[in-house]
PDB file of N, CA and C in Angstrom:
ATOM      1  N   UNK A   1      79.617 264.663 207.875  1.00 70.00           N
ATOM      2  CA  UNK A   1      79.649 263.318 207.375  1.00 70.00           C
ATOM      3  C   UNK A   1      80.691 263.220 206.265  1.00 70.00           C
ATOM      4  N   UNK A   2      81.025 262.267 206.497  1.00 72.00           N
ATOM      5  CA  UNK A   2      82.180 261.734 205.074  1.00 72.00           C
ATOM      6  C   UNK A   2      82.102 261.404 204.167  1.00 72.00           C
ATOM      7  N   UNK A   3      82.438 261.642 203.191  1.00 74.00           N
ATOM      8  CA  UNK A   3      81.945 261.176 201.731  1.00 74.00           C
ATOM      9  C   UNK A   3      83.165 260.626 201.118  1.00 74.00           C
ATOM     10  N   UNK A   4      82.893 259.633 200.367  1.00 66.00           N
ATOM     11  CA  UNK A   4      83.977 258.785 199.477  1.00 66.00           C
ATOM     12  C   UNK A   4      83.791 259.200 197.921  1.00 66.00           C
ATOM     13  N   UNK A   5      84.912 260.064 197.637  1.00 65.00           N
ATOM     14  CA  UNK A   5      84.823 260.650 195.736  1.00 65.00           C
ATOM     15  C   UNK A   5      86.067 259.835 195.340  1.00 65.00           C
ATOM     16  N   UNK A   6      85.920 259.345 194.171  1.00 59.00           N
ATOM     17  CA  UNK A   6      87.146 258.689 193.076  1.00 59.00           C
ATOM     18  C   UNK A   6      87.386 259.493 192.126  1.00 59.00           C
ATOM     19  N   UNK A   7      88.799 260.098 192.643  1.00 58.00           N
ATOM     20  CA  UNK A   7      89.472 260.804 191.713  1.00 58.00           C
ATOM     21  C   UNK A   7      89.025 260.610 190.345  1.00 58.00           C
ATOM     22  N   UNK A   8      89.044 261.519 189.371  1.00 55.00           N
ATOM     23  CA  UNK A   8      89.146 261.130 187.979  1.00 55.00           C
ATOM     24  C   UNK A   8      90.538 260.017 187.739  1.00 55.00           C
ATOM     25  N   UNK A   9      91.440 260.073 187.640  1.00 51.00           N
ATOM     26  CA  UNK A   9      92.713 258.902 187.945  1.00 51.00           C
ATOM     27  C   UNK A   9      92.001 257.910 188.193  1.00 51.00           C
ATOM     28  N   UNK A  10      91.647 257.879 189.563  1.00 55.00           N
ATOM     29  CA  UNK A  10      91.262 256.113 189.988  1.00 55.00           C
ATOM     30  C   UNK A  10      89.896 256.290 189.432  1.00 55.00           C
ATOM     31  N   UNK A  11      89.232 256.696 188.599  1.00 61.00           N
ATOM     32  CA  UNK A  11      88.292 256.195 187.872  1.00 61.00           C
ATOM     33  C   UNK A  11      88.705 255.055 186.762  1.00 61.00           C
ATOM     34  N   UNK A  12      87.260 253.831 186.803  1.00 64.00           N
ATOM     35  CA  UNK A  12      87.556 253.108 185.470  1.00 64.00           C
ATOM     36  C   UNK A  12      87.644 253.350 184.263  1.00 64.00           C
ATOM     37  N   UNK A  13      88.600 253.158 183.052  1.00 80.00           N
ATOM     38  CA  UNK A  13      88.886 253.832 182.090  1.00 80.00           C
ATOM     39  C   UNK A  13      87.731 252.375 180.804  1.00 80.00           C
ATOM     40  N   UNK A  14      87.848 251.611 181.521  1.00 89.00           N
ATOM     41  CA  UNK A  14      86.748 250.623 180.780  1.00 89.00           C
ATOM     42  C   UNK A  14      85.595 250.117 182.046  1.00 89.00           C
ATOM     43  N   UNK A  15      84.470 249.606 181.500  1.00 91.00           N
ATOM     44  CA  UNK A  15      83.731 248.781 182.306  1.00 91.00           C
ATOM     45  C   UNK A  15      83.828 247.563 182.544  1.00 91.00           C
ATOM     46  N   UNK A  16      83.660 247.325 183.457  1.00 92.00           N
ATOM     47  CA  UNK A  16      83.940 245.649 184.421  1.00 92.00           C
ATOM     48  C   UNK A  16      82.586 244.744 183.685  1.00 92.00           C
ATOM     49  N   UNK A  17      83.639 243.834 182.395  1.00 92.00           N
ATOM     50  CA  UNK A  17      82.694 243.193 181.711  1.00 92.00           C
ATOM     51  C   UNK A  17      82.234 242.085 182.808  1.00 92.00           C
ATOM     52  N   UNK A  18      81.162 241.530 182.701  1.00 92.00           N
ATOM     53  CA  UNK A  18      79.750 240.769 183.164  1.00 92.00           C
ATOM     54  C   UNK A  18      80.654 239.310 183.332  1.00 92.00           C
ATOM     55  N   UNK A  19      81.209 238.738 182.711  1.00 94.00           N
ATOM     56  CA  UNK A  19      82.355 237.620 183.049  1.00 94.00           C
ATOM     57  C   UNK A  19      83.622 237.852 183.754  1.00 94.00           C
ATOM     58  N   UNK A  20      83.823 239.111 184.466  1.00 94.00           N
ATOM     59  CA  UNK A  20      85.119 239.734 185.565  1.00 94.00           C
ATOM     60  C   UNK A  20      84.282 239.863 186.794  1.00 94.00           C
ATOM     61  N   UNK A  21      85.367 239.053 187.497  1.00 93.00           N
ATOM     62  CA  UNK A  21      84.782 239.753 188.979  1.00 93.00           C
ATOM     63  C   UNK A  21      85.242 240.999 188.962  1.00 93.00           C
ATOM     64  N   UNK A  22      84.272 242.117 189.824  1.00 91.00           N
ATOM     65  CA  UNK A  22      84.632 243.430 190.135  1.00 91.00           C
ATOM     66  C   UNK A  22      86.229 243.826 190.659  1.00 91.00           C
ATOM     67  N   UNK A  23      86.672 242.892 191.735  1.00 93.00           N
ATOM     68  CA  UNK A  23      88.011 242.979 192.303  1.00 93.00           C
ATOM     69  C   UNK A  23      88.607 242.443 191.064  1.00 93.00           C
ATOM     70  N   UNK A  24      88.921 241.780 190.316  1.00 94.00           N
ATOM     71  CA  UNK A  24      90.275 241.733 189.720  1.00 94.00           C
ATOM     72  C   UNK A  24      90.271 242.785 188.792  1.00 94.00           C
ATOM     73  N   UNK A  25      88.580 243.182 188.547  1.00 93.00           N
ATOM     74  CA  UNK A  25      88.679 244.598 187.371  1.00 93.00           C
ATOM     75  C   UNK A  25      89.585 245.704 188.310  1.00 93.00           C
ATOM     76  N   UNK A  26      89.569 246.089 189.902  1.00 91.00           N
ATOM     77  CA  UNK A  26      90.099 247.129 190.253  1.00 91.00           C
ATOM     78  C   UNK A  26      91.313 246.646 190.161  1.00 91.00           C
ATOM     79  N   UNK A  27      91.813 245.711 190.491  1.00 92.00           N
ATOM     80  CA  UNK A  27      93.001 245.248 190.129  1.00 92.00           C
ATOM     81  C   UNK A  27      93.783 245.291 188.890  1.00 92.00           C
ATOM     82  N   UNK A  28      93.607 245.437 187.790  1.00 93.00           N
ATOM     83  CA  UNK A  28      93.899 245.694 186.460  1.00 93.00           C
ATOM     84  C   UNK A  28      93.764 246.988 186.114  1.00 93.00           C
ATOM     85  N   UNK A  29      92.964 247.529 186.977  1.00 91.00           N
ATOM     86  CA  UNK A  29      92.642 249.470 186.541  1.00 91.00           C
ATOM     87  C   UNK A  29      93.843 250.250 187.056  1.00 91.00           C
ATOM     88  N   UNK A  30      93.968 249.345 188.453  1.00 90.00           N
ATOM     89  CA  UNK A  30      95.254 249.335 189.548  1.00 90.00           C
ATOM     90  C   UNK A  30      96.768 249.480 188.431  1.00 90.00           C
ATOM     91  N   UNK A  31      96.783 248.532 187.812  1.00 89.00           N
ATOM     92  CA  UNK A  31      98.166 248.235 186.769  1.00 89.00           C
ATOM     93  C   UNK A  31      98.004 248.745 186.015  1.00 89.00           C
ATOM     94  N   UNK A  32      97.253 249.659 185.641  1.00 89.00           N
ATOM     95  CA  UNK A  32      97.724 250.841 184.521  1.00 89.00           C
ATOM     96  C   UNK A  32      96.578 249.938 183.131  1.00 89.00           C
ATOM     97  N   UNK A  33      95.884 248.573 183.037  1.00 92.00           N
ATOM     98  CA  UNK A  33      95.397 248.287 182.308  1.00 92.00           C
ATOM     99  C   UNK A  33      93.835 248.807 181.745  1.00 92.00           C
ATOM    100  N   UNK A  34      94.149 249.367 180.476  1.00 92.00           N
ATOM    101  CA  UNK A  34      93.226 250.359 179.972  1.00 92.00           C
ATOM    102  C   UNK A  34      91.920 250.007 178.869  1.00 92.00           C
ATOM    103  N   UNK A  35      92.050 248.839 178.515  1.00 93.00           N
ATOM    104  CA  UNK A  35      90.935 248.444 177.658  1.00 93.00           C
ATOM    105  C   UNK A  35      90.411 247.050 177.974  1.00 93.00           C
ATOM    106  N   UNK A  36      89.174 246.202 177.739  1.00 93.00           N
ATOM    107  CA  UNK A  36      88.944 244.701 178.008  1.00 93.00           C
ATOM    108  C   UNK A  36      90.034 244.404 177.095  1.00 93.00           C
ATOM    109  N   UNK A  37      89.993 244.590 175.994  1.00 93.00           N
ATOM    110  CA  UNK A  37      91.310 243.468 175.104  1.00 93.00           C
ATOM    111  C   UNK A  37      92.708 243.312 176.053  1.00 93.00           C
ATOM    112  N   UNK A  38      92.835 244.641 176.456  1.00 93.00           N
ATOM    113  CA  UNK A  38      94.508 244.732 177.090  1.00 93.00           C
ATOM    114  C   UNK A  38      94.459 243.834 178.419  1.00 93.00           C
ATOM    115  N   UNK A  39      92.704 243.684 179.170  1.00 94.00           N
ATOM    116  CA  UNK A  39      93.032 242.721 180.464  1.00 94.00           C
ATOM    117  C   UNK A  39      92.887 241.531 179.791  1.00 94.00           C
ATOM    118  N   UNK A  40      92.535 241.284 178.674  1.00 92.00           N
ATOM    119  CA  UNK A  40      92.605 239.465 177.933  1.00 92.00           C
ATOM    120  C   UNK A  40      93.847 239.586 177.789  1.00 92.00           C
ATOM    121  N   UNK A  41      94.749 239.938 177.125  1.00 92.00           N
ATOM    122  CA  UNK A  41      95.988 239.896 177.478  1.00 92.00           C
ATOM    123  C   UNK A  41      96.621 239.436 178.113  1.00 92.00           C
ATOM    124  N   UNK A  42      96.192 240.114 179.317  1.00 92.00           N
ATOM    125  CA  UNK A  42      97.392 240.534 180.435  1.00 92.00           C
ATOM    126  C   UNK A  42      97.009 238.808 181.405  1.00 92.00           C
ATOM    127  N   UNK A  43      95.414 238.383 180.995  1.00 93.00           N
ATOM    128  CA  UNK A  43      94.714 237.380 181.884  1.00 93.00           C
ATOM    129  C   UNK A  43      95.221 236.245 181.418  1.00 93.00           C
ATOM    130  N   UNK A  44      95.465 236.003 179.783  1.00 92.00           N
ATOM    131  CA  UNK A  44      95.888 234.912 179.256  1.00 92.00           C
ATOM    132  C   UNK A  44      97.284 235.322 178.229  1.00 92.00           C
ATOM    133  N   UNK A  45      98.205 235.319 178.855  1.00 87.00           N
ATOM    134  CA  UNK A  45      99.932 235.409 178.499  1.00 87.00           C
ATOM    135  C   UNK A  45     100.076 234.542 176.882  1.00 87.00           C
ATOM    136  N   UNK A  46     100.287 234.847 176.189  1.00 92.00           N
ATOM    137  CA  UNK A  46     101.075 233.872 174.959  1.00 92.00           C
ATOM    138  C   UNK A  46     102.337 234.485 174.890  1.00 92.00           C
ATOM    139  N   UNK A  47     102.847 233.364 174.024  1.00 91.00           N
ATOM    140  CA  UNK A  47     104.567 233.825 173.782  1.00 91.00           C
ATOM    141  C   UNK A  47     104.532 235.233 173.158  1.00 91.00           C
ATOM    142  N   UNK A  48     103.848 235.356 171.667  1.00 90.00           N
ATOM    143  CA  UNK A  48     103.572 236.188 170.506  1.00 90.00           C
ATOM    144  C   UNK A  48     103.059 237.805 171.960  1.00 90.00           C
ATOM    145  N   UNK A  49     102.732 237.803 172.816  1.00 87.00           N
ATOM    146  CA  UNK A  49     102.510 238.844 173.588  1.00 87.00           C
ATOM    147  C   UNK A  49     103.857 239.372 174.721  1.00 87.00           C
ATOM    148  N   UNK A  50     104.951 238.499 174.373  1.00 86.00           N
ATOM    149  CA  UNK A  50     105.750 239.233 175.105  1.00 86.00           C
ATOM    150  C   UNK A  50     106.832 240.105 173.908  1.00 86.00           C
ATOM    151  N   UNK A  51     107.454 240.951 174.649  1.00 88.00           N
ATOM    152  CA  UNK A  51     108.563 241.855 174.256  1.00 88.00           C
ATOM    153  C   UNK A  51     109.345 241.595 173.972  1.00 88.00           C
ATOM    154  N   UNK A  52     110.506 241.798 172.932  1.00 93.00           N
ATOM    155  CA  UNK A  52     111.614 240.818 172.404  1.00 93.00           C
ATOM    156  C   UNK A  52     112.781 241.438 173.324  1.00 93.00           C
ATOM    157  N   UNK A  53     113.336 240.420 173.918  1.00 91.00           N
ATOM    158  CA  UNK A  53     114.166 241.240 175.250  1.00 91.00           C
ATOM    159  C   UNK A  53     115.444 241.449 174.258  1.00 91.00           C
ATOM    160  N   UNK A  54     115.841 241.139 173.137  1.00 94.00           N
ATOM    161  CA  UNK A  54     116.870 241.530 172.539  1.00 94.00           C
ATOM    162  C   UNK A  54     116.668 243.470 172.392  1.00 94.00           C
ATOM    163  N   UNK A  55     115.559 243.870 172.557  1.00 94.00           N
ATOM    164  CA  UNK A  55     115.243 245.326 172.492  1.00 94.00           C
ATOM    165  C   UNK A  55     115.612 245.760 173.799  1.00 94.00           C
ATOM    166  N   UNK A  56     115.924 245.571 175.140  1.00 93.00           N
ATOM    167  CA  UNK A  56     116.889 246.290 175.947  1.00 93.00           C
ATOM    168  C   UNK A  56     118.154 246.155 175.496  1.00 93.00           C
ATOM    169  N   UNK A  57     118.448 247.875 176.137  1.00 94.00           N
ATOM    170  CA  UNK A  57     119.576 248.083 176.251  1.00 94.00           C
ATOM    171  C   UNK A  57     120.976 247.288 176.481  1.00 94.00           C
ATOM    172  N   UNK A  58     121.361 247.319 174.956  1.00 96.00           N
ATOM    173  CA  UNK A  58     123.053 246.604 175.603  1.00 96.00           C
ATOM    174  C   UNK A  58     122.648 245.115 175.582  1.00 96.00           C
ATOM    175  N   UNK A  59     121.331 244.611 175.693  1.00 95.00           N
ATOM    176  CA  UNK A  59     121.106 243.165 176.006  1.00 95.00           C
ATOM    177  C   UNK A  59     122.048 242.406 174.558  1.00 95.00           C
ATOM    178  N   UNK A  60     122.287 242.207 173.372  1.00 96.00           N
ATOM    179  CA  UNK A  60     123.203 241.908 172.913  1.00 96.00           C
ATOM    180  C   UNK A  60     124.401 241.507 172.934  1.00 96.00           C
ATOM    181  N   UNK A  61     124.574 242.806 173.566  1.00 97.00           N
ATOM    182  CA  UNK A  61     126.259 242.757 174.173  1.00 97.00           C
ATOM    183  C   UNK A  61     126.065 241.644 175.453  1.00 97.00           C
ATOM    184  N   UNK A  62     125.268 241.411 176.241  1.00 95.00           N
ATOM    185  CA  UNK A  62     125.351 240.827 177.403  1.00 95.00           C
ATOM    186  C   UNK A  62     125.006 239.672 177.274  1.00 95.00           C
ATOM    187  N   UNK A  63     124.296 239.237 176.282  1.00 95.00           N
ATOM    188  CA  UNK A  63     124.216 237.495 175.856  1.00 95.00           C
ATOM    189  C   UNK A  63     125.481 237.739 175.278  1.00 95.00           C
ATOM    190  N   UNK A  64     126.205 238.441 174.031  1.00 97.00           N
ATOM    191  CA  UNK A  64     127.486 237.851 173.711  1.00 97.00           C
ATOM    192  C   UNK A  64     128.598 237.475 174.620  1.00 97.00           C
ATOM    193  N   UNK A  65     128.669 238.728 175.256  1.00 97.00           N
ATOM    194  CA  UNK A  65     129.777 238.500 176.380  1.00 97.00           C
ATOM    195  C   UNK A  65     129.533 236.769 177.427  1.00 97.00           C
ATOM    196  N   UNK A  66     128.198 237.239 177.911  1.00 95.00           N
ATOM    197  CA  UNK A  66     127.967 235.436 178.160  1.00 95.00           C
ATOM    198  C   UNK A  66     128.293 234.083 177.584  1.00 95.00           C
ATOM    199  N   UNK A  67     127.791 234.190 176.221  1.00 95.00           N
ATOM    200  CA  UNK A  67     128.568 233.245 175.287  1.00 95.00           C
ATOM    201  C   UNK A  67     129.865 233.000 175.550  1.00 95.00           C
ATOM    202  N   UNK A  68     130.482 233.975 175.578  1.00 97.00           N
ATOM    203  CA  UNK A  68     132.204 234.129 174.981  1.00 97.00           C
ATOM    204  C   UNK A  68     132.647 233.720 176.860  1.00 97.00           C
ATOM    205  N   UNK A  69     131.921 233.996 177.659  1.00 96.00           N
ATOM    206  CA  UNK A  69     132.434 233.443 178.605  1.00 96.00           C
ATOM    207  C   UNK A  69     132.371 232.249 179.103  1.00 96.00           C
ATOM    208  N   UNK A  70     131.058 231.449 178.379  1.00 95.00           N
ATOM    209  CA  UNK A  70     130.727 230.011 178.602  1.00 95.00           C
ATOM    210  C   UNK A  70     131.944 229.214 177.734  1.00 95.00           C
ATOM    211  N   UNK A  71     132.050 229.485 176.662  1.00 95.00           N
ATOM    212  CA  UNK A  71     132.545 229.531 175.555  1.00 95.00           C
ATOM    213  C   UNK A  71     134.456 229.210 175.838  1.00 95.00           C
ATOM    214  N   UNK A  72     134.286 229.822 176.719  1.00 96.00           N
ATOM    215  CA  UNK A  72     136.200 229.735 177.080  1.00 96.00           C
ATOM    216  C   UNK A  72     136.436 229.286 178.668  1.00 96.00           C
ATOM    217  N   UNK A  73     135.007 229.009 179.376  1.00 95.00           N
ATOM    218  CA  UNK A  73     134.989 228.595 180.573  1.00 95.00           C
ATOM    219  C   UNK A  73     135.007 228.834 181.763  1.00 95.00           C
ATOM    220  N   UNK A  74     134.703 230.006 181.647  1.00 95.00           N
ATOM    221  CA  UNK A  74     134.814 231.349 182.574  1.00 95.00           C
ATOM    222  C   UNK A  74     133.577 230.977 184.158  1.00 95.00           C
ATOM    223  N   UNK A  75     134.343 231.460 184.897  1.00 95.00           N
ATOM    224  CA  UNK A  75     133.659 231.324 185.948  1.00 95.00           C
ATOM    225  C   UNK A  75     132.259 232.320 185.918  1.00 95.00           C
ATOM    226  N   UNK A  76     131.256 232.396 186.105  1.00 96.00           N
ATOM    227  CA  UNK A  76     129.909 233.836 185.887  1.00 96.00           C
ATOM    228  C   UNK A  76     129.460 233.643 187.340  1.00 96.00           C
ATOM    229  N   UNK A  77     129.549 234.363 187.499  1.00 96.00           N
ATOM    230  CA  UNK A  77     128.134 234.936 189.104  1.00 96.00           C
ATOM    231  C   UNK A  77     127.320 235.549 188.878  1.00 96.00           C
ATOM    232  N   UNK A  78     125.796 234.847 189.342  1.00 96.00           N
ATOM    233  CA  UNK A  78     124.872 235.221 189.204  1.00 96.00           C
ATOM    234  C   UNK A  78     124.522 236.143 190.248  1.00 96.00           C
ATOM    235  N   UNK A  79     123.773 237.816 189.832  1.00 94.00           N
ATOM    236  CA  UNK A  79     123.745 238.302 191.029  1.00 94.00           C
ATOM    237  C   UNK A  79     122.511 238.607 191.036  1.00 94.00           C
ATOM    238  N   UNK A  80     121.183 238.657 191.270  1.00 93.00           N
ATOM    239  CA  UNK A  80     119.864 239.328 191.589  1.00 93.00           C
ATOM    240  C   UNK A  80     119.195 239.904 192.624  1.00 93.00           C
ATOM    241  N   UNK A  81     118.141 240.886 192.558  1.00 93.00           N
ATOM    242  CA  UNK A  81     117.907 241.617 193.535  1.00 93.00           C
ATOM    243  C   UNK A  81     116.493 240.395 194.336  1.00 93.00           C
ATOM    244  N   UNK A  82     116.152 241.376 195.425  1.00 92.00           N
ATOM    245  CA  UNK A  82     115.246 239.467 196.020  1.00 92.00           C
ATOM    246  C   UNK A  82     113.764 240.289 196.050  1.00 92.00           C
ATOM    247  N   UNK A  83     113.445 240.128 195.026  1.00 94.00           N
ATOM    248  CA  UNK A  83     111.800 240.358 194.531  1.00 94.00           C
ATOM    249  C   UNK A  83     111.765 239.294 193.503  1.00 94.00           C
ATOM    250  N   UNK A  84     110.128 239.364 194.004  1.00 93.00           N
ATOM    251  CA  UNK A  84     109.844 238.215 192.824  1.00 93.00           C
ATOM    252  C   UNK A  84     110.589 238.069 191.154  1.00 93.00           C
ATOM    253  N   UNK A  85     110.674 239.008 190.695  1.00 92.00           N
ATOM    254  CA  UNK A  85     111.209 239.251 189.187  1.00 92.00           C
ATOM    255  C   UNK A  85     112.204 238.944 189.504  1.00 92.00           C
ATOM    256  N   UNK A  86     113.313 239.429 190.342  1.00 94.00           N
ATOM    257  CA  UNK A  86     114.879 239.471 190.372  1.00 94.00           C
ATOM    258  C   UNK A  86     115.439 238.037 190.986  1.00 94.00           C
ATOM    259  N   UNK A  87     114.442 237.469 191.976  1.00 96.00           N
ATOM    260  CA  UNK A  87     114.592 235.925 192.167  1.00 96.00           C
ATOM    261  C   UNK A  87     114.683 234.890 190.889  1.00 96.00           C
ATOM    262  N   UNK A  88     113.257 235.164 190.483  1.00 96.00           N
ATOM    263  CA  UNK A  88     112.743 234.474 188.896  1.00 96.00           C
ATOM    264  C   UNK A  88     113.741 234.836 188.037  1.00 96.00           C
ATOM    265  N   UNK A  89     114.223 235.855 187.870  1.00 94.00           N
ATOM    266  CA  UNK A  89     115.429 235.905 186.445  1.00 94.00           C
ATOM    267  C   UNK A  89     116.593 235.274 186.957  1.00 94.00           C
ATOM    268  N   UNK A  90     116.793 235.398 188.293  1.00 96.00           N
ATOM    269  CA  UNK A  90     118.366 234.415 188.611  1.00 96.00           C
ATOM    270  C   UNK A  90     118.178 233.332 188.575  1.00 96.00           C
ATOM    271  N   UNK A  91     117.017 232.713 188.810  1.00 97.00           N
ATOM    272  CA  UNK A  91     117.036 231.337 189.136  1.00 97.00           C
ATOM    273  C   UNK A  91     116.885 230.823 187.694  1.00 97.00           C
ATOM    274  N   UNK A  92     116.046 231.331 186.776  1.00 96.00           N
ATOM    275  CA  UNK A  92     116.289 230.779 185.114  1.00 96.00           C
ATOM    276  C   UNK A  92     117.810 231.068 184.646  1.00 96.00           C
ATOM    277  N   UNK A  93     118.390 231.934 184.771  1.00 95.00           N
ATOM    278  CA  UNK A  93     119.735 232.163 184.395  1.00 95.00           C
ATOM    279  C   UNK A  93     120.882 231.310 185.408  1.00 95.00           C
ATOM    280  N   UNK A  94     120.493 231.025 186.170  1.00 96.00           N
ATOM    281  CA  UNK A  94     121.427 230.179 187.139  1.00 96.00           C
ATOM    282  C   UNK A  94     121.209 228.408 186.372  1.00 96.00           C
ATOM    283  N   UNK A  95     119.513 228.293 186.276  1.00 97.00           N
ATOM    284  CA  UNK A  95     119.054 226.630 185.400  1.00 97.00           C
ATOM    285  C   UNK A  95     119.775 226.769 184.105  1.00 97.00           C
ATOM    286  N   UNK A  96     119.424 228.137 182.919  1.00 95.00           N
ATOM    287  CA  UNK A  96     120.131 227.513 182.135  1.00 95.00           C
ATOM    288  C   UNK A  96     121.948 227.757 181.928  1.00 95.00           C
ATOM    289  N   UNK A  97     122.454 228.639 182.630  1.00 95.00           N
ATOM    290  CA  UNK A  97     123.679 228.271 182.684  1.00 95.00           C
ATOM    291  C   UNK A  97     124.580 226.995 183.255  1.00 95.00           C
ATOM    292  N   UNK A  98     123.772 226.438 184.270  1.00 95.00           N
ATOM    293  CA  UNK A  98     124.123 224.573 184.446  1.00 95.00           C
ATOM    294  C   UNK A  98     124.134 223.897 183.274  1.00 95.00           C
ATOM    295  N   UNK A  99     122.748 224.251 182.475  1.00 95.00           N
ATOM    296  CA  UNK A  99     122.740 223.305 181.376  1.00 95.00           C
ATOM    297  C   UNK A  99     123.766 223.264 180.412  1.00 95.00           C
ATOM    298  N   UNK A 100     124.200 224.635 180.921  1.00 92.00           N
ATOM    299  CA  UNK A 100     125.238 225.056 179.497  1.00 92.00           C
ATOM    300  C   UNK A 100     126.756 224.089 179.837  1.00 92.00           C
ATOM    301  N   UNK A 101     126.735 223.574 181.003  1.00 87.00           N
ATOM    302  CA  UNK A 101     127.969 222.956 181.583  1.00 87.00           C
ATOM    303  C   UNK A 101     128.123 224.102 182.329  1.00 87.00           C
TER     304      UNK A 101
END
């Protein structure tokens, strides 16, 4: 007979509070999310909870250079990969570079 064991890994690292359905708790255990505070988080987004994207790499240099190319009129091509993220960042960078003229 077969038996079903959960790795220590895919074990829950918190308990599936009483206001979570069970599936979105495996779902969040799934994403690496490790405490109830960190799935309030992750469940309700504020600005003050994201990452200051000026902290990637080079990102500085790559809004300036943008500037300096809006700036003198430069043709830009937008290029992204076609996943959700890489769609979503071209298509905001494609809206606000229209706006920019």
């Amino acid at each position: 007979m077969l038996r079903y064991r959960l790795r220590a890994a895919a074990r829950s690292p918190f308990p599936c509070p009483k206001d979570m359905n069970s599936t979105l708790h495996a779902l969040l255990v799934q994403r690496g999310v490790d405490s109830e505070g960190a799935a309030r988080v992750f469940l309700d987004p504020r600005p003050e909870h994201l990452n200051d994207p000026m902290a990637l790499s080079a990102m500085p240099e790559a809004a300036g250079r943008i500037r300096r190319a809006l700036d003198a009129g430069e043709a830009i091509c937008v290029y992204g990969d076609y996943d959700v993220d890489g769609v979503s960042a071209s298509a905001l960078l494609s809206h606000y570079l229209r706006a920019q003229g």
